[in-house]
Coordinates of C-alpha atoms and ligand atoms in Angstrom, one line a residue:
X1 CA 0.0 0.0 0.1
X2 CA 1.2 3.5 -0.8
X3 CA -0.6 6.4 1.0
X4 CA -1.2 9.1 -1.4
X5 CA -3.6 11.3 0.4
X6 CA -5.1 10.1 3.7
X7 CA -8.0 12.3 4.7
X8 CA -8.2 12.9 8.5
X9 CA -4.5 11.8 8.9
X10 CA -3.5 15.1 10.3
X11 CA -5.9 14.8 12.9
X12 CA -5.5 12.6 16.1
X13 CA -8.6 10.0 15.9
X14 CA -10.2 11.6 18.8
X15 CA -9.8 14.6 17.4
X16 CA -13.2 16.3 16.4
X17 CA -11.5 16.8 12.8
X18 CA -11.1 13.7 12.1
X19 CA -12.4 11.7 9.4
X20 CA -15.6 9.7 10.1
X21 CA -15.3 6.2 9.5
X22 CA -17.5 3.1 10.3
X23 CA -15.5 1.8 12.8
X24 CA -15.7 5.4 14.5
X25 CA -19.4 5.3 15.1
X26 CA -18.4 1.7 16.6
X27 CA -16.1 3.2 18.9
X28 CA -18.6 6.3 19.5
X29 CA -21.6 3.8 20.9
X30 CA -18.3 2.3 23.0
X31 CA -17.8 5.9 24.3
X32 CA -21.3 6.7 25.0
X33 CA -21.1 9.5 22.5
X34 CA -24.0 10.5 20.3
X35 CA -23.6 10.1 16.8
X36 CA -25.4 12.7 14.9
X37 CA -26.4 12.0 11.0
X38 CA -28.4 14.1 8.4
X39 CA -29.4 13.1 4.8
X40 CA -27.8 15.4 1.9
X41 CA -28.3 15.2 -2.0
X42 CA -26.4 17.9 -3.1
X43 CA -22.4 19.7 -3.0
X44 CA -24.0 22.7 -1.1
X45 CA -25.8 21.1 1.6
X46 CA -23.2 18.6 1.9
X47 CA -20.9 21.2 2.7
X48 CA -22.8 23.1 5.0
X49 CA -24.0 19.6 7.4
X50 CA -20.0 18.3 7.2
X51 CA -18.7 21.9 8.4
X52 CA -21.2 21.5 11.4
X53 CA -19.7 18.6 12.2
X54 CA -22.5 16.4 11.6
X55 CA -20.8 12.8 12.0
X56 CA -22.8 10.7 8.9
X57 CA -24.2 11.9 5.8
X58 CA -26.8 9.5 4.1
X59 CA -27.6 10.4 0.6
X60 CA -31.3 8.9 1.2
X61 CA -33.7 7.9 -1.1
X62 CA -35.9 10.8 0.8
X63 CA -34.7 12.7 -1.9
X64 CA -37.1 11.1 -4.4
X65 CA -39.7 13.3 -2.4
X66 CA -38.2 15.8 -1.3
X67 CA -36.0 16.7 -4.0
X68 CA -38.0 15.3 -6.7
X69 CA -41.7 16.0 -5.7
X70 CA -42.4 12.2 -6.1
X71 CA -45.3 10.5 -3.7
X72 CA -43.0 7.8 -2.7
X73 CA -39.5 6.4 -3.0
X74 CA -39.8 3.7 -5.0
X75 CA -39.3 5.4 -8.6
X76 CA -36.0 6.2 -8.0
X77 CA -33.0 4.6 -10.0
X78 CA -29.6 3.6 -9.2
X79 CA -28.1 6.0 -11.9
X80 CA -30.4 8.9 -10.0
X81 CA -28.7 8.4 -6.6
X82 CA -25.7 8.0 -8.4
X83 CA -26.0 11.2 -9.6
X84 CA -26.9 12.8 -6.3
X85 CA -23.8 10.7 -4.7
X86 CA -20.8 11.8 -6.6
X87 CA -22.3 15.6 -5.9
X88 CA -22.7 15.2 -2.1
X89 CA -19.2 13.5 -2.2
X90 CA -17.5 16.7 -3.5
X91 CA -18.9 18.8 -0.4
X92 CA -17.3 15.9 2.4
X93 CA -14.3 16.3 4.1
X94 CA -15.0 14.4 7.7
X95 CA -18.5 12.9 7.8
X96 CA -18.9 9.4 7.1
X97 CA -20.9 9.0 3.7
X98 CA -23.9 6.5 2.9
X99 CA -25.4 5.5 0.1
X100 CA -29.1 4.5 0.4
X101 CA -29.7 1.9 -2.2
X102 CA -33.0 2.5 -4.0
X103 CA -35.8 -0.1 -4.4
X104 CA -35.2 -2.6 -7.0
X105 CA -31.5 -2.6 -6.6
X106 CA -31.2 -5.3 -4.4
X107 CA -34.4 -7.1 -3.8
X108 CA -33.8 -9.5 -7.1
X109 CA -30.8 -11.3 -5.8
X110 CA -27.7 -10.9 -3.4
X111 CA -25.7 -11.0 -6.6
X112 CA -27.6 -8.1 -8.1
X113 CA -27.2 -6.2 -4.8
X114 CA -23.6 -7.1 -4.4
X115 CA -23.1 -5.7 -8.1
X116 CA -25.0 -2.3 -7.5
X117 CA -23.1 -1.4 -4.0
X118 CA -20.0 -2.0 -5.5
X119 CA -21.4 1.1 -8.2
X120 CA -21.9 3.1 -5.1
X121 CA -18.4 2.9 -3.9
X122 CA -16.4 2.8 -7.3
X123 CA -18.5 5.5 -9.2
X124 CA -19.8 7.4 -6.3
X125 CA -17.3 7.3 -3.6
X126 CA -19.6 5.7 -0.8
X127 CA -18.1 4.5 2.4
X128 CA -21.1 2.3 3.0
X129 CA -24.3 1.6 1.6
X130 CA -27.5 1.2 3.3
X131 CA -30.2 -1.5 2.9
X132 CA -34.0 -1.5 4.6
X133 CA -35.5 -4.4 5.8
X134 CA -33.8 -8.1 7.2
X135 CA -31.4 -9.4 4.1
X136 CA -29.1 -11.0 6.2
X137 CA -27.5 -12.8 3.0
X138 CA -26.8 -9.8 1.2
X139 CA -25.3 -7.8 4.4
X140 CA -22.7 -10.8 4.6
X141 CA -22.0 -10.6 1.3
X142 CA -21.2 -7.1 0.7
X143 CA -19.7 -7.6 4.2
X144 CA -17.1 -9.7 3.1
X145 CA -16.8 -7.8 -0.1
X146 CA -15.5 -5.1 2.6
X147 CA -18.4 -2.8 2.1
X148 CA -19.6 -1.6 5.2
X149 CA -23.6 -2.3 5.7
X150 CA -26.0 0.8 7.6
X151 CA -29.2 -1.5 7.7
X152 CA -32.4 -0.2 8.4
X153 CA -35.5 -2.1 10.3
X154 CA -39.0 -0.9 11.8
X155 CA -40.6 1.9 9.3
X156 CA -39.1 0.9 6.0
X157 CA -40.5 3.5 3.2
X158 CA -39.6 0.9 0.5
X159 CA -42.2 -1.4 2.1
X160 CA -45.1 1.2 2.0
X161 CA -47.4 -1.1 -0.2
X162 CA -46.5 -4.0 2.0
X163 CA -47.3 -1.8 5.4
X164 CA -50.1 -0.6 4.2
X165 CA -48.5 3.5 4.6
X166 CA -46.3 5.0 6.7
X167 CA -46.9 3.5 10.1
X168 CA -45.1 3.4 13.5
X169 CA -43.7 -0.5 13.5
X170 CA -43.5 -3.1 16.5
X171 CA -46.4 -2.5 18.2
X172 CA -47.3 -6.1 19.1
X173 CA -45.1 -8.8 21.1
X174 CA -44.5 -10.8 18.4
X175 CA -43.6 -7.8 16.1
X176 CA -41.2 -6.6 19.2
X177 CA -39.7 -10.4 19.3
X178 CA -39.2 -10.0 15.2
X179 CA -37.5 -7.0 14.9
X180 CA -35.3 -7.6 17.9
X181 CA -34.5 -10.6 16.1
X182 CA -33.3 -9.2 12.8
X183 CA -31.4 -6.6 14.6
X184 CA -29.6 -8.9 16.2
X185 CA -29.0 -11.3 12.8
X186 CA -28.0 -8.1 10.8
X187 CA -25.1 -7.2 13.4
X188 CA -24.0 -10.9 13.7
X189 CA -24.3 -10.9 9.5
X190 CA -21.8 -7.6 9.9
X191 CA -24.0 -4.9 9.5
X192 CA -21.8 -1.7 11.0
X193 CA -24.8 0.3 12.2
X194 CA -28.7 -0.3 12.1
X195 CA -31.2 2.9 11.3
X196 CA -34.2 2.3 13.6
X197 CA -37.2 4.2 12.0
X198 CA -40.6 4.5 13.1
X199 CA -40.8 2.2 16.2
X200 CA -42.1 2.6 20.0
X201 CA -39.0 4.2 22.4
X202 CA -39.0 1.2 24.4
X203 CA -38.2 -0.8 21.7
X204 CA -35.6 0.8 20.4
X205 CA -33.8 1.1 23.5
X206 CA -34.3 -2.5 24.3
X207 CA -32.2 -3.4 20.8
X208 CA -29.7 -0.4 21.5
X209 CA -28.8 -1.6 24.8
X210 CA -28.4 -5.2 23.2
X211 CA -26.6 -4.4 20.2
X212 CA -23.0 -3.9 19.9
X213 CA -23.4 -1.8 16.8
X214 CA -24.4 1.6 17.0
X215 CA -28.3 2.2 16.3
X216 CA -29.3 5.4 14.3
X217 CA -33.3 6.7 15.3
X218 CA -35.8 8.5 13.3
X219 CA -39.0 8.6 15.1
X220 CA -37.2 6.3 17.5
X221 CA -37.1 8.2 20.6
X222 CA -33.7 9.5 22.8
X223 CA -32.3 5.9 23.7
X224 CA -30.6 5.4 20.3
X225 CA -27.0 5.5 20.2
X226 CA -27.5 8.6 17.6
X227 CA -29.8 10.7 15.9
X228 CA -31.0 11.1 11.9
X229 CA -33.4 13.5 10.1
X230 CA -33.9 14.3 6.8
X231 CA -32.9 17.8 6.1
X232 CA -35.4 19.0 4.5
X233 CA -37.8 18.4 7.2
X234 CA -34.7 20.2 9.5
X235 CA -35.4 23.4 7.7
X236 CA -38.9 23.5 6.6
X237 CA -38.3 22.9 3.0
X238 CA -41.3 20.2 2.8
X239 CA -44.4 22.0 2.1
X240 CA -46.1 19.5 4.6
X241 CA -47.0 19.6 8.2
X242 CA -44.1 17.8 10.1
X243 CA -44.8 14.5 11.3
X244 CA -44.8 13.9 15.2
X245 CA -40.6 13.2 15.6
X246 CA -39.6 16.1 13.5
X247 CA -38.2 19.1 15.1
X248 CA -37.5 22.0 12.8
X249 CA -34.3 23.6 13.7
X250 CA -34.8 26.7 11.4
X251 CA -37.1 27.9 8.3
X252 CA -35.3 27.9 5.3
X253 CA -38.8 28.2 3.4
X254 CA -39.6 31.5 5.1
X255 CA -36.0 32.9 4.5
X256 CA -35.6 32.0 0.8
X257 CA -39.4 32.9 0.2
X258 CA -38.6 36.7 1.3
X259 CA -35.5 36.7 -0.5
X260 CA -37.1 35.6 -4.1
X261 CA -39.9 38.0 -3.5
X262 CA -37.5 40.9 -2.3
X263 CA -35.4 40.0 -6.0
X264 CA -38.8 40.1 -8.0
X265 CA -40.0 43.1 -6.3
X266 CA -36.4 44.6 -7.0
X267 CA -36.6 43.5 -10.8
X268 CA -39.8 45.4 -11.1
X269 CA -38.7 48.6 -9.6
X270 CA -35.8 48.2 -11.7
X271 CA -33.9 48.7 -8.2
X272 CA -31.7 45.5 -9.1
X273 CA -29.1 45.8 -10.7
X274 CA -27.7 49.1 -9.4
X275 CA -24.7 51.0 -11.2
X276 CA -22.4 49.3 -9.0
X277 CA -23.5 45.9 -9.8
X278 CA -22.7 46.7 -13.4
X279 CA -19.7 46.2 -15.8
X280 CA -18.5 49.4 -17.2
X281 CA -16.2 50.6 -20.7
X282 CA -13.2 52.1 -19.8
X283 CA -13.4 55.5 -20.2
X284 CA -11.6 55.7 -23.9
X285 CA -13.9 52.7 -25.2
X286 CA -16.7 55.1 -24.1
X287 CA -15.6 58.5 -25.0
X288 CA -15.0 56.7 -29.0
X289 CA -18.1 55.1 -29.2
X290 CA -19.9 58.0 -27.7
X291 CA -21.7 56.0 -24.9
X292 CA -23.8 58.0 -22.2
X293 CA -22.0 58.1 -18.5
X294 CA -24.1 56.1 -16.0
X295 CA -26.8 58.4 -14.8
X296 CA -27.4 59.0 -11.4
X297 CA -30.5 57.4 -10.9
X298 CA -29.3 54.0 -11.6
X299 CA -26.4 54.1 -9.4
X300 CA -27.0 52.4 -6.4
X301 CA -28.9 54.2 -3.2
Ligands
LIG401 O1 -34.1 7.8 3.0 C1 -34.0 8.6 4.0 O2 -33.4 9.5 4.2 C2 -33.4 7.5 5.1 C3 -33.8 8.1 6.3 C4 -35.1 8.6 6.8 C5 -33.0 7.2 7.6 O3 -33.7 6.6 4.8

């Protein structure tokens, strides 16, 4: 091996600037340090999220809904997910980059899942892939192929038709037992972390206590090892009432709407652009062309 670049090499592994890796997430669990995670789908948001010190960034297939305006996550393709993962990759320095495997990209066979996961690593720079459901053989195969896996159980949006809608899962004793069994089997098969979505707090707490790998909750209560939210939920860009588990930390919609409306008004009133925001001919060329001096009226006030 020859080290050409080594992200985070300059920072010791316990420094807040050290590159986050999948083993580092396990270490955070052992040390009792909460893991922060957010989705991102493009370069600029990825930069903001990374620079804010978020540990794990997921290019979630939720982008089908919040970016592409689709009704659910099912239609998004591997190529579309790769396109967004590449954009996010360019914005990251520290956070662990996880790419969501979209519906249909791993449901046919383990071989198909492996082939598609390799594309996320090779073509988009993902450091781990996330897969929904209890797919033990696939997790084992990916782990053997050196691809770290984030598993995802509970309310798995790719199962929306089977679940009959987006509903809280694991509400009966049998369902809780099944979830625990699946979680243990996924960890045993090599998953490096487990997203628990839309499950009762008590269930997430029990699984978190039982597993050696970190749990990352969304709608799963405060006892998980980490938390993840959809970026657009966090900053109010979803055009819909927030789910019970969402906390809005900002109102980007209000900020952006005000800026856009202000711009439109300025254009309509010829208040934008000003003379200072314009390019000018050099004086000699202006004289030779007999071009008028910029009028004071057009100068910025
Ligand atoms: O697609 C996504 O954003 C997700 C998170 C909600 C975990 O799967």
